[in-house]
Coordinates of C-alpha atoms in Angstrom, one line a residue:
Chain S
M1 CA -10.8 -13.1 44.1
A2 CA -7.3 -12.0 44.8
V3 CA -5.9 -9.3 42.4
V4 CA -2.4 -10.7 42.7
E5 CA -1.5 -14.2 43.8
T6 CA 1.7 -16.1 43.8
R7 CA 1.8 -19.9 44.2
D8 CA 5.1 -21.4 45.4
I9 CA 7.2 -18.9 43.4
K10 CA 10.9 -19.9 43.2
K11 CA 13.7 -18.0 41.5
Y12 CA 17.2 -19.4 41.5
F13 CA 20.2 -17.6 40.1
G14 CA 22.6 -20.5 39.9
E15 CA 23.2 -21.6 43.5
V16 CA 21.5 -18.5 44.9
R17 CA 17.9 -18.9 45.9
A18 CA 16.6 -15.4 45.5
V19 CA 13.0 -16.4 46.0
D20 CA 12.4 -19.7 47.6
G21 CA 8.7 -20.7 47.6
V22 CA 6.6 -17.7 48.1
D23 CA 2.8 -17.9 48.5
L24 CA 1.2 -14.6 48.6
S25 CA -2.3 -13.3 48.0
T26 CA -3.4 -9.7 48.0
H27 CA -6.8 -8.4 49.1
D28 CA -8.6 -6.2 46.7
G29 CA -7.5 -2.6 47.1
E30 CA -5.0 -3.2 49.8
F31 CA -1.6 -1.7 50.4
L32 CA 0.7 -4.7 50.8
V33 CA 4.3 -4.1 51.8
L34 CA 7.2 -6.5 51.1
L35 CA 9.7 -5.7 53.8
G36 CA 13.1 -7.2 54.3
P37 CA 16.8 -6.5 54.4
S38 CA 18.7 -6.0 51.1
G39 CA 19.2 -9.2 49.2
C40 CA 16.1 -10.9 50.7
G41 CA 14.4 -11.4 47.3
K42 CA 11.7 -8.8 47.7
T43 CA 12.6 -6.9 44.5
T44 CA 13.0 -10.1 42.6
L45 CA 9.5 -11.2 43.7
L46 CA 8.1 -7.9 42.5
R47 CA 9.9 -8.2 39.2
I48 CA 8.5 -11.7 38.8
I49 CA 5.0 -10.3 39.4
A50 CA 5.7 -7.6 36.8
G51 CA 6.9 -10.1 34.3
L52 CA 10.4 -8.7 34.1
E53 CA 11.8 -12.0 35.5
Q54 CA 10.6 -15.5 34.8
P55 CA 10.2 -17.7 37.9
T56 CA 12.2 -20.9 38.1
A57 CA 9.0 -22.6 39.4
G58 CA 5.6 -21.6 40.6
E59 CA 2.7 -19.6 39.3
V60 CA 1.8 -15.9 39.2
L61 CA -1.9 -15.1 39.0
L62 CA -3.4 -11.7 38.2
G63 CA -7.2 -11.4 38.5
G64 CA -7.4 -15.2 38.9
E65 CA -5.5 -16.0 35.7
V66 CA -2.1 -17.5 35.4
V67 CA 0.1 -15.0 33.7
N68 CA 3.5 -16.8 33.8
G69 CA 4.1 -16.7 30.0
L70 CA 2.8 -13.2 29.5
P71 CA 5.1 -10.3 28.8
P72 CA 4.9 -7.3 31.2
R73 CA 2.9 -5.3 28.7
A74 CA 0.0 -7.8 28.8
R75 CA -0.3 -7.8 32.6
K76 CA -2.2 -4.5 33.2
I77 CA 0.2 -3.5 35.9
A78 CA 2.1 -0.3 36.5
M79 CA 5.4 -0.1 38.1
V80 CA 7.4 2.7 39.7
F81 CA 11.1 1.9 39.8
Q82 CA 13.6 2.9 42.5
S83 CA 15.3 5.1 39.9
Y84 CA 12.0 6.3 38.6
A85 CA 13.2 5.4 35.1
L86 CA 11.8 8.6 33.5
Y87 CA 12.6 8.7 29.8
P88 CA 15.3 11.5 29.7
H89 CA 14.6 12.4 26.0
M90 CA 11.0 13.1 26.6
S91 CA 9.1 16.0 28.3
V92 CA 7.1 15.3 31.4
F93 CA 3.9 15.3 29.3
D94 CA 5.4 12.7 26.9
N95 CA 6.7 10.6 29.7
I96 CA 3.2 10.4 31.2
A97 CA 1.5 9.9 27.9
F98 CA 4.0 7.2 26.8
P99 CA 2.0 4.2 28.2
L100 CA -1.2 5.6 26.7
K101 CA 0.4 5.8 23.3
A102 CA 1.4 2.2 23.6
H103 CA -2.3 1.3 24.0
G104 CA -3.4 3.4 21.1
V105 CA -5.3 6.0 23.0
S106 CA -6.3 9.0 20.8
K107 CA -4.5 12.3 21.1
E108 CA -7.4 14.0 22.7
A109 CA -8.0 11.3 25.3
R110 CA -4.3 11.3 26.1
K111 CA -4.4 15.0 26.9
T112 CA -7.4 14.5 29.2
K113 CA -5.9 11.6 31.0
V114 CA -2.5 13.2 31.5
G115 CA -4.4 16.3 32.8
W116 CA -6.3 14.1 35.2
A117 CA -3.2 12.3 36.5
T118 CA -1.1 15.4 36.8
S119 CA -3.8 17.3 38.7
I120 CA -4.0 14.4 41.3
L121 CA -0.3 14.7 41.9
G122 CA -0.1 18.5 41.6
I123 CA 2.5 18.6 38.8
E124 CA 0.4 20.4 36.1
K125 CA 3.1 23.1 35.8
L126 CA 5.9 20.7 34.9
L127 CA 4.5 19.3 31.7
E128 CA 7.0 21.0 29.4
R129 CA 10.1 20.2 31.4
K130 CA 12.6 17.4 30.8
P131 CA 13.3 14.9 33.6
R132 CA 16.8 16.4 34.2
E133 CA 15.1 19.7 35.1
L134 CA 13.1 18.1 38.0
S135 CA 13.9 17.7 41.6
G136 CA 13.9 14.3 43.2
G137 CA 10.4 14.7 44.6
E138 CA 9.1 16.0 41.3
K139 CA 10.6 13.0 39.5
Q140 CA 8.9 10.7 41.9
R141 CA 5.5 12.3 41.2
V142 CA 6.0 12.2 37.5
A143 CA 6.8 8.5 37.8
L144 CA 3.7 8.0 39.9
A145 CA 1.6 9.9 37.3
R146 CA 2.9 7.7 34.6
A147 CA 1.9 4.7 36.5
L148 CA -1.5 6.1 37.5
V149 CA -2.5 7.3 34.0
R150 CA -3.2 3.8 32.7
E151 CA -5.6 3.0 35.6
P152 CA -3.8 -0.3 36.2
S153 CA -5.3 -3.1 38.3
V154 CA -2.1 -3.3 40.3
F155 CA 0.6 -0.8 41.3
L156 CA 4.0 -2.2 41.9
L157 CA 6.3 0.2 43.7
D158 CA 10.0 -0.6 44.2
E159 CA 11.4 1.5 47.0
P160 CA 10.1 4.7 45.4
L161 CA 11.1 6.9 48.4
S162 CA 14.6 5.7 48.9
N163 CA 16.1 8.5 46.7
L164 CA 14.4 11.3 48.6
D165 CA 15.9 13.1 51.5
A166 CA 14.5 12.4 55.0
Q167 CA 12.2 15.4 55.2
L168 CA 10.7 14.9 51.8
R169 CA 10.3 11.2 52.4
A170 CA 7.9 11.8 55.3
S171 CA 5.5 14.0 53.2
A172 CA 5.9 11.7 50.2
R173 CA 4.9 8.8 52.4
D174 CA 1.7 10.6 53.4
E175 CA 0.9 11.6 49.8
L176 CA 1.5 8.1 48.5
Q177 CA -0.8 6.5 51.0
Q178 CA -3.5 9.1 50.3
L179 CA -3.2 8.5 46.6
Q180 CA -3.6 4.8 47.1
R181 CA -6.6 5.3 49.3
R182 CA -8.2 7.6 46.8
T183 CA -7.7 5.4 43.8
G184 CA -8.2 2.2 45.6
I185 CA -5.7 0.4 43.4
T186 CA -4.2 -2.7 44.9
T187 CA -0.6 -1.9 45.6
I188 CA 2.5 -3.9 46.3
Y189 CA 5.2 -1.8 47.8
V190 CA 8.8 -3.0 48.3
T191 CA 11.0 -1.4 51.0
H192 CA 13.7 -2.2 53.5
D193 CA 12.6 0.7 55.7
Q194 CA 10.4 -0.6 58.6
V195 CA 9.1 2.9 59.3
E196 CA 7.6 3.1 55.8
A197 CA 6.3 -0.4 56.1
M198 CA 4.7 0.1 59.4
G199 CA 3.3 3.5 58.5
M200 CA 1.8 2.7 55.1
G201 CA 1.0 -1.0 54.9
D202 CA -2.4 -2.5 55.4
R203 CA -0.4 -5.7 55.7
I204 CA 3.3 -6.4 55.8
A205 CA 5.1 -9.5 54.4
V206 CA 8.4 -9.8 56.1
M207 CA 10.9 -11.5 53.8
Y208 CA 14.2 -13.0 54.6
Q209 CA 16.4 -15.3 52.5
G210 CA 13.8 -15.7 49.8
K211 CA 11.0 -16.7 52.1
I212 CA 8.1 -14.8 53.6
R213 CA 8.7 -15.2 57.4
Q214 CA 5.4 -13.5 58.4
L215 CA 2.5 -11.9 56.8
G216 CA 0.2 -9.8 58.8
T217 CA -1.0 -6.3 59.8
P218 CA 1.7 -3.9 61.1
Q219 CA 0.4 -4.6 64.6
E220 CA 0.6 -8.4 64.2
V221 CA 4.1 -8.5 62.9
Y222 CA 5.3 -6.1 65.6
D223 CA 3.5 -7.5 68.6
E224 CA 3.3 -11.1 67.7
P225 CA 6.5 -11.9 65.6
A226 CA 6.4 -15.3 64.1
D227 CA 10.2 -15.9 64.6
T228 CA 13.3 -14.4 65.9
F229 CA 14.1 -12.8 62.6
V230 CA 10.9 -10.8 62.5
A231 CA 11.3 -10.0 66.1
T232 CA 14.7 -8.5 65.7
F233 CA 14.2 -7.0 62.3
L234 CA 11.3 -4.9 63.3
G235 CA 11.6 -2.3 66.1
S236 CA 14.3 0.1 66.8
P237 CA 16.1 -0.9 68.9
P238 CA 15.1 -4.5 68.2
M239 CA 13.6 -7.0 70.5
N240 CA 15.8 -8.2 73.4
L241 CA 16.4 -12.0 73.2
I242 CA 17.7 -13.9 76.2
E243 CA 18.5 -17.6 76.4
R244 CA 16.5 -19.6 78.9
E245 CA 17.0 -23.3 79.0
D246 CA 15.8 -24.7 75.7
R247 CA 14.2 -21.5 74.4
L248 CA 14.7 -17.9 73.7
V249 CA 12.7 -15.3 75.5
G250 CA 12.0 -12.0 73.9
F251 CA 10.7 -8.6 75.0
R252 CA 10.5 -5.2 73.5
P253 CA 12.9 -2.5 74.9
E254 CA 9.9 -0.2 75.6
R255 CA 8.4 -3.0 77.8
F256 CA 11.6 -3.4 79.7
L257 CA 11.3 -0.8 82.5
P258 CA 12.5 0.0 86.0
T259 CA 10.3 -1.9 88.4
E260 CA 9.2 1.2 90.2
A261 CA 8.0 2.7 86.9
I262 CA 5.6 -0.1 86.3
E263 CA 2.3 0.7 87.9
L264 CA 0.8 -2.8 87.7
H265 CA 2.9 -5.0 89.9
A266 CA 1.2 -8.3 89.2
D267 CA 2.8 -10.9 87.0
L268 CA 6.2 -9.3 86.6
V269 CA 9.4 -11.0 85.7
S270 CA 12.3 -9.1 87.3
F271 CA 15.9 -8.8 86.1
S272 CA 19.0 -7.3 87.5
F273 CA 20.1 -4.9 84.8
A274 CA 23.7 -3.8 84.8
V275 CA 23.7 -0.5 82.9
T276 CA 26.7 0.3 80.7
R277 CA 25.6 3.2 78.7
V278 CA 22.7 5.7 78.5
E279 CA 21.7 7.5 75.3
Y280 CA 19.5 10.6 75.7
L281 CA 17.4 11.1 72.6
G282 CA 15.0 13.8 73.8
A283 CA 11.7 11.9 73.6
D284 CA 13.2 8.9 75.2
R285 CA 16.3 7.4 76.8
L286 CA 18.0 4.3 75.5
V287 CA 19.6 2.3 78.3
Y288 CA 22.2 -0.3 77.3
G289 CA 23.4 -3.0 79.6
A290 CA 23.5 -6.7 80.5
V291 CA 20.9 -8.9 82.1
G292 CA 22.7 -11.0 84.6
D293 CA 19.8 -13.0 85.9
V294 CA 19.8 -15.7 83.2
S295 CA 22.6 -17.9 81.7
G296 CA 25.5 -15.6 81.9
D297 CA 25.4 -12.0 80.8
T298 CA 23.1 -11.2 77.8
K299 CA 23.0 -7.8 76.3
A300 CA 19.7 -5.9 76.5
V301 CA 18.3 -2.5 75.8
S302 CA 15.6 -0.6 77.5
R303 CA 13.7 2.3 75.9
L304 CA 12.4 4.7 78.6
P305 CA 9.9 7.3 77.5
S306 CA 10.6 10.8 78.9
T307 CA 7.8 10.3 81.3
V308 CA 9.9 7.8 83.2
T309 CA 12.2 10.0 85.3
V310 CA 14.0 7.4 87.4
P311 CA 17.6 8.5 87.5
I312 CA 19.9 5.9 85.9
Q313 CA 23.7 6.0 85.9
P314 CA 26.1 3.8 83.8
G315 CA 28.0 1.4 86.0
D316 CA 25.2 0.7 88.4
S317 CA 22.7 -2.1 88.5
Y318 CA 19.0 -1.6 88.7
D319 CA 15.9 -3.6 89.1
F320 CA 14.1 -3.9 85.8
A321 CA 11.0 -5.9 84.9
V322 CA 8.8 -7.0 82.1
Q323 CA 5.1 -8.0 82.4
T324 CA 4.7 -11.7 81.8
A325 CA 2.2 -11.0 79.1
D326 CA 4.8 -9.1 77.1
L327 CA 7.2 -12.0 77.0
K328 CA 7.5 -13.9 73.7
F329 CA 9.0 -17.4 73.5
F330 CA 10.9 -18.8 70.6
D331 CA 12.4 -22.2 69.9
K332 CA 16.2 -22.1 70.4
V333 CA 17.0 -24.2 67.3
T334 CA 14.4 -23.1 64.7
G335 CA 13.8 -19.6 66.0
L336 CA 10.1 -20.1 65.6
R337 CA 7.6 -18.8 68.0
T338 CA 6.3 -21.2 70.7
G339 CA 3.5 -20.9 73.1
P340 CA 3.8 -19.1 76.4
R341 CA 5.5 -21.0 79.2
P342 CA 6.2 -20.3 82.8
F343 CA 9.4 -18.3 83.0
Chain K
M1 CA 37.1 51.1 38.8
R2 CA 39.5 51.9 36.0
T3 CA 41.5 48.7 36.3
V4 CA 38.3 46.7 36.2
S5 CA 37.0 48.4 33.0
F6 CA 40.4 47.9 31.5
K7 CA 40.9 44.4 32.6
R8 CA 37.7 42.9 31.0
P9 CA 38.3 43.9 27.4
A10 CA 41.9 42.9 27.7
K11 CA 40.8 39.5 29.0
R12 CA 38.3 39.2 26.2
A13 CA 40.8 40.2 23.5
G14 CA 43.3 37.7 24.9
L15 CA 40.7 35.0 24.8
Y16 CA 39.7 35.8 21.2
G17 CA 43.3 36.1 20.2
V18 CA 44.0 32.6 21.4
A19 CA 40.9 31.2 19.8
A20 CA 41.8 33.0 16.5
F21 CA 45.3 31.5 16.6
F22 CA 44.1 28.0 17.0
S23 CA 41.3 28.4 14.5
F24 CA 43.9 29.5 11.9
F25 CA 46.1 26.7 13.0
A26 CA 43.3 24.2 12.3
A27 CA 42.0 25.8 9.2
A28 CA 45.4 26.7 7.5
P29 CA 45.9 23.4 5.7
I30 CA 42.4 23.6 4.2
L31 CA 43.0 27.2 3.2
W32 CA 46.3 26.2 1.7
M33 CA 44.5 23.5 -0.2
I34 CA 41.8 25.8 -1.6
I35 CA 44.4 28.4 -2.7
T36 CA 46.6 25.8 -4.2
A37 CA 43.7 24.4 -6.2
F38 CA 43.5 27.7 -8.1
K39 CA 47.3 28.2 -8.7
G40 CA 49.1 27.9 -12.0
D41 CA 52.3 25.7 -12.1
W42 CA 54.7 28.7 -12.2
D43 CA 53.2 30.1 -9.0
L44 CA 53.0 26.8 -7.3
Y45 CA 56.6 25.8 -7.9
R46 CA 58.1 29.3 -7.1
S47 CA 60.1 28.8 -4.0
R48 CA 59.8 32.5 -3.0
G49 CA 56.4 34.0 -2.3
S50 CA 53.6 33.0 0.1
P51 CA 51.7 29.8 -0.5
F52 CA 48.6 31.7 0.8
L53 CA 48.8 34.4 -2.0
F54 CA 48.4 34.3 -5.7
N55 CA 51.5 35.6 -7.5
K56 CA 51.5 36.8 -11.1
Y57 CA 54.2 36.1 -13.7
P58 CA 56.3 39.2 -14.1
T59 CA 55.5 40.4 -17.6
V60 CA 56.6 43.6 -19.3
G61 CA 53.8 45.9 -20.5
N62 CA 50.9 44.2 -22.2
E63 CA 52.9 41.2 -23.2
P64 CA 50.8 38.0 -22.7
S65 CA 51.9 35.7 -19.9
P66 CA 53.9 32.7 -21.1
V67 CA 52.6 30.5 -18.3
V68 CA 49.1 29.7 -16.9
D69 CA 48.7 32.5 -14.4
S70 CA 47.0 32.3 -10.9
P71 CA 44.2 32.2 -10.2
T72 CA 43.0 29.7 -12.7
L73 CA 40.2 27.2 -13.2
E74 CA 42.4 25.0 -15.3
N75 CA 43.1 22.5 -12.5
L76 CA 39.4 22.0 -11.8
R77 CA 38.8 21.6 -15.6
L78 CA 41.4 18.9 -15.6
L79 CA 40.0 17.2 -12.6
F80 CA 36.4 17.2 -13.8
F81 CA 36.8 16.7 -17.5
E82 CA 39.9 14.8 -18.0
T83 CA 39.6 12.3 -15.2
N84 CA 36.7 10.1 -13.9
F85 CA 36.4 12.3 -10.8
T86 CA 32.6 12.6 -10.8
T87 CA 32.4 8.8 -11.1
F88 CA 34.8 8.3 -8.2
L89 CA 32.6 10.7 -6.1
W90 CA 29.5 8.7 -6.9
N91 CA 31.2 5.4 -6.2
S92 CA 32.6 6.6 -2.9
L93 CA 29.2 7.9 -1.9
A94 CA 27.4 4.7 -2.9
V95 CA 30.0 2.5 -1.1
G96 CA 30.0 4.7 1.9
V97 CA 26.2 4.8 2.3
L98 CA 25.8 1.0 1.7
V99 CA 28.6 0.2 4.2
V100 CA 27.1 2.5 6.8
V101 CA 23.7 0.9 6.4
I102 CA 25.1 -2.6 6.6
T103 CA 27.3 -1.7 9.6
L104 CA 24.3 -0.2 11.5
I105 CA 22.0 -3.2 10.6
I106 CA 24.5 -5.6 12.1
S107 CA 26.3 -3.7 14.8
I108 CA 23.2 -2.3 16.6
P109 CA 21.6 -5.6 17.4
A110 CA 25.0 -7.3 18.1
A111 CA 26.0 -4.5 20.4
Y112 CA 22.7 -4.5 22.2
S113 CA 22.8 -8.2 22.8
L114 CA 26.4 -8.0 24.0
A115 CA 25.4 -5.2 26.4
R116 CA 22.3 -6.7 27.8
L117 CA 21.7 -10.4 27.2
T118 CA 24.8 -12.5 27.6
G119 CA 25.8 -12.0 31.2
R120 CA 29.4 -12.1 32.0
W121 CA 30.3 -13.6 28.6
G122 CA 29.1 -10.4 27.0
E123 CA 32.1 -8.4 28.1
R124 CA 34.6 -11.0 27.0
S125 CA 32.9 -11.5 23.6
G126 CA 32.9 -7.7 23.2
I127 CA 36.7 -7.5 23.8
T128 CA 37.3 -10.5 21.4
I129 CA 35.3 -8.8 18.7
F130 CA 37.3 -5.6 19.2
L131 CA 40.6 -7.5 19.0
V132 CA 39.5 -8.7 15.5
Y133 CA 39.5 -5.1 14.5
L134 CA 43.2 -4.8 15.4
I135 CA 44.3 -7.2 12.7
P136 CA 45.9 -4.9 10.1
P137 CA 44.3 -4.9 6.6
T138 CA 47.8 -5.4 5.1
L139 CA 47.7 -9.0 6.4
L140 CA 44.2 -9.6 5.3
F141 CA 43.9 -8.3 1.8
I142 CA 45.5 -11.3 0.1
P143 CA 43.1 -13.9 1.7
L144 CA 40.2 -11.5 1.3
F145 CA 41.1 -11.1 -2.4
R146 CA 40.7 -14.8 -2.9
I147 CA 37.3 -14.7 -1.3
V148 CA 36.3 -11.7 -3.4
V149 CA 37.4 -13.5 -6.6
Y150 CA 35.5 -16.6 -5.4
L151 CA 32.4 -14.6 -5.0
G152 CA 32.9 -13.1 -8.5
L153 CA 33.0 -9.6 -7.0
N154 CA 36.5 -8.5 -8.2
D155 CA 36.5 -5.3 -10.0
T156 CA 33.1 -4.3 -8.8
L157 CA 31.9 -1.8 -6.2
W158 CA 30.3 -4.7 -4.3
S159 CA 33.8 -6.1 -3.4
M160 CA 34.2 -3.0 -1.2
V161 CA 30.6 -3.1 0.1
V162 CA 31.2 -6.7 1.2
V163 CA 34.7 -6.3 2.6
Y164 CA 34.5 -2.9 4.5
P165 CA 32.0 -4.1 7.0
T166 CA 34.6 -6.6 8.2
L167 CA 36.6 -3.6 9.4
T168 CA 33.7 -1.5 10.6
I169 CA 31.4 -4.0 12.3
P170 CA 33.8 -5.1 15.1
F171 CA 34.8 -1.6 16.1
C172 CA 31.3 -0.2 15.8
T173 CA 29.8 -3.1 17.8
W174 CA 32.3 -2.5 20.6
L175 CA 31.6 1.2 20.5
L176 CA 27.9 0.9 20.5
S177 CA 27.8 -1.8 23.3
G178 CA 29.5 0.8 25.5
F179 CA 26.7 3.2 24.8
F180 CA 24.0 0.7 25.4
K181 CA 25.6 -0.4 28.6
S182 CA 25.5 3.2 29.8
I183 CA 21.7 3.3 29.4
P184 CA 20.0 2.1 32.6
K185 CA 18.1 -1.2 32.1
D186 CA 15.3 0.4 34.2
L187 CA 14.4 2.6 31.2
E188 CA 13.7 -0.3 28.9
E189 CA 11.9 -2.3 31.6
A190 CA 9.7 0.7 32.4
A191 CA 8.8 0.9 28.7
M192 CA 8.0 -2.8 28.7
V193 CA 5.8 -2.4 31.7
D194 CA 4.2 0.7 30.0
G195 CA 3.0 -1.5 27.2
Y196 CA 5.8 -2.0 24.6
S197 CA 7.5 -5.1 23.4
R198 CA 11.3 -5.3 23.9
L199 CA 11.8 -4.3 20.3
M200 CA 9.6 -1.3 20.6
A201 CA 11.1 -0.3 23.9
F202 CA 14.5 -0.5 22.3
L203 CA 13.4 1.6 19.3
K204 CA 11.6 4.2 21.4
V205 CA 13.8 4.5 24.4
V206 CA 17.2 3.0 23.8
M207 CA 17.8 4.2 20.3
P208 CA 17.0 7.9 20.8
L209 CA 19.3 7.9 23.8
S210 CA 22.1 6.1 21.9
L211 CA 22.0 8.6 19.0
P212 CA 25.4 10.0 19.9
G213 CA 26.8 6.5 19.6
V214 CA 25.0 5.9 16.3
I215 CA 26.3 9.2 14.9
A216 CA 29.8 8.2 16.0
V217 CA 29.4 5.0 14.1
V218 CA 28.2 6.7 11.0
V219 CA 31.1 9.2 11.1
F220 CA 33.7 6.5 11.7
T221 CA 32.3 4.1 9.1
F222 CA 31.8 6.7 6.4
S223 CA 35.3 8.2 7.0
L224 CA 36.8 4.8 6.8
T225 CA 35.2 4.0 3.5
L226 CA 36.3 7.4 2.1
H227 CA 40.0 7.0 3.0
E228 CA 40.4 3.2 2.8
F229 CA 43.1 2.5 0.2
I230 CA 44.5 -1.0 0.3
Y231 CA 41.3 -3.0 -0.4
A232 CA 40.1 -0.4 -2.9
L233 CA 43.4 -0.7 -4.8
T234 CA 43.5 -4.5 -4.7
F235 CA 40.0 -5.4 -5.5
V236 CA 39.2 -2.9 -8.2
S237 CA 41.2 -2.3 -11.3
S238 CA 39.0 -0.5 -13.8
S239 CA 38.7 3.3 -13.5
A240 CA 34.9 3.3 -13.7
H241 CA 34.7 1.3 -10.4
R242 CA 37.2 3.2 -8.4
T243 CA 36.5 5.3 -5.4
V244 CA 38.0 8.7 -4.6
S245 CA 40.8 7.4 -2.4
V246 CA 42.3 5.2 -5.2
G247 CA 40.9 6.9 -8.3
V248 CA 42.3 10.4 -7.6
P249 CA 45.9 9.4 -7.0
T250 CA 46.0 6.8 -9.8
E251 CA 44.7 9.3 -12.3
L252 CA 46.5 12.4 -11.1
I253 CA 49.9 11.0 -10.5
R254 CA 51.2 10.0 -13.9
G255 CA 54.6 8.5 -13.6
D256 CA 56.6 11.0 -11.7
V257 CA 54.3 13.9 -12.6
F258 CA 52.1 15.1 -9.8
F259 CA 49.1 17.2 -10.6
W260 CA 49.3 18.8 -7.2
Q261 CA 46.6 21.5 -7.8
S262 CA 44.0 19.0 -9.1
L263 CA 45.0 16.5 -6.3
V264 CA 44.4 19.0 -3.6
A265 CA 41.2 20.2 -5.3
A266 CA 39.9 16.7 -5.3
A267 CA 40.8 16.3 -1.6
A268 CA 39.2 19.6 -0.7
I269 CA 36.0 18.9 -2.6
V270 CA 35.5 15.6 -0.7
A271 CA 36.8 16.9 2.7
I272 CA 35.0 20.2 3.1
P273 CA 31.3 19.0 2.7
V274 CA 32.1 16.0 5.0
A275 CA 33.7 18.3 7.6
I276 CA 30.6 20.6 7.5
V277 CA 28.2 17.7 8.0
Y278 CA 30.3 16.3 10.8
S279 CA 30.4 19.7 12.5
F280 CA 26.6 19.8 12.6
L281 CA 26.6 16.3 14.1
L282 CA 29.2 17.3 16.7
D283 CA 26.6 19.0 18.9
R284 CA 24.7 15.7 19.2
L285 CA 27.9 13.8 19.7
V286 CA 28.9 15.7 22.8
A287 CA 25.4 16.4 24.2
G288 CA 25.2 14.4 27.4
F289 CA 21.4 14.4 27.4
T290 CA 21.1 11.3 29.4
M291 CA 22.5 13.1 32.4
G292 CA 20.1 13.4 35.3
A293 CA 17.7 10.9 33.8
V294 CA 17.6 8.6 36.7
K295 CA 18.1 8.9 40.4
G296 CA 17.2 12.0 42.3

């Protein structure tokens, strides 16, 4: 039985279709990431699951039961907000004990539970402080402790790392994932950051314009994108797309290499690559240019690992190639993935 | 070294000097009131001599003074025993407390719904409500008097209890809705996810954070009921139902005789406790304790 399930959820704000028919079902104990650009409806979907928004149509199921009419407090969920939403007038202890108070937990039991949650997150020493005396990382942990302390059936996290600086974010990502693994609580995590999504998610639901464009493991959505949106949203730099007759052909920049750097010479598709710019990034080089082989000039990028030492100068043309197996084909009109075809 | 050790005390002295000057500047009228309250007529009307000092009538030898000499309790005796001053005080207090309670009961939910629930119309309704406050009481007291008479409330304290909220509620609703708007919606939603109803989330999270706003409303409303004159004068005619703002001048200005000392005594007795209470609330008024609550 799915812990969280949505059936054809729609949410319209006037003319705007924020969520436009989402079917989603979580596996027990999994870490599911909702990934998409800002305004794609991912936060709205999360708020609908939490009960903070009512859907225009469709059903939300928690533990197999339809909870559409239920207020947030009756849903056994915990949510961490992007702003953390710590209560500024309460100490850290009171913040974490606040949900327990609501459920009539005794004073003794509250102390034990807060102690348990804070020890997991390593914030035992902050109990007396007020939220304004905490750093960003500490606030985030307090917010997580407050969510954890009720032992909810679902964790809903709304971009909880976006307010942290880059360095802290990497370690927080690691901690968050470990916490989820240890507690085994089904988690839905909203982010616009593909690195977070790829690194943390068991599965990723890529959303765009209120719809889920693809749902799959990080590997699936990266290697087998369902459409051109997913293909170009994931990956940095994104997938190259070139027009070919009635379809679009896509290949990842890291698969687009100088012919002499590819060991296996069978089944290659070659391009003449007119290089315009080279970015040296240390671990790899990004080579920008145009592929002249197909209909006109189409911009393309190649990502060369530092192990590829072929000298490349802007202004020259080189022979680049992609293995046939690495080519993805998309319908030119719908953008949807089609089966492999001879190039 | 010497200049440093010299400079610091000089700087401090300068700072305290400026602070002392402005403190005196602010407190001087009150000091003047207190001293005047204890002055005899001869001392008060003497054009020479400091208003801040008591001056004795120049008598020769042991001759008894022909006038009431300063300092004297005569003015306070007049105020408390020859006017209804204590009744006025109780009336003012009763009207003030009731109007504050009514204002809070109506303004808080009104302001909260304006701040949260009505979308883009919330702002416009808020401004419209505020505009109502700008209609001067001098235009309204005649139609309101008819309503008061119709309700059978003329010459009772209830006339003021019913009418004052029409002045206080618009302004306080507008003021509070600003406070509620400044409180992030996330906080309430977090409380709702944490297991509270919207009402409980409001009472446990929004209200404590809006305390400065609520205090501002209490201060504004109570002050208004204390100094309001036109309605109090129009609606109430018997001395037993008057409040301080109308009762004191009507009883202590008899024809062209002003009982200045008793008048200022009455003003000081009302103003000083209120000022002390407000000064304790001031800390809470200015405490920006929502700062740093959200976002890293």
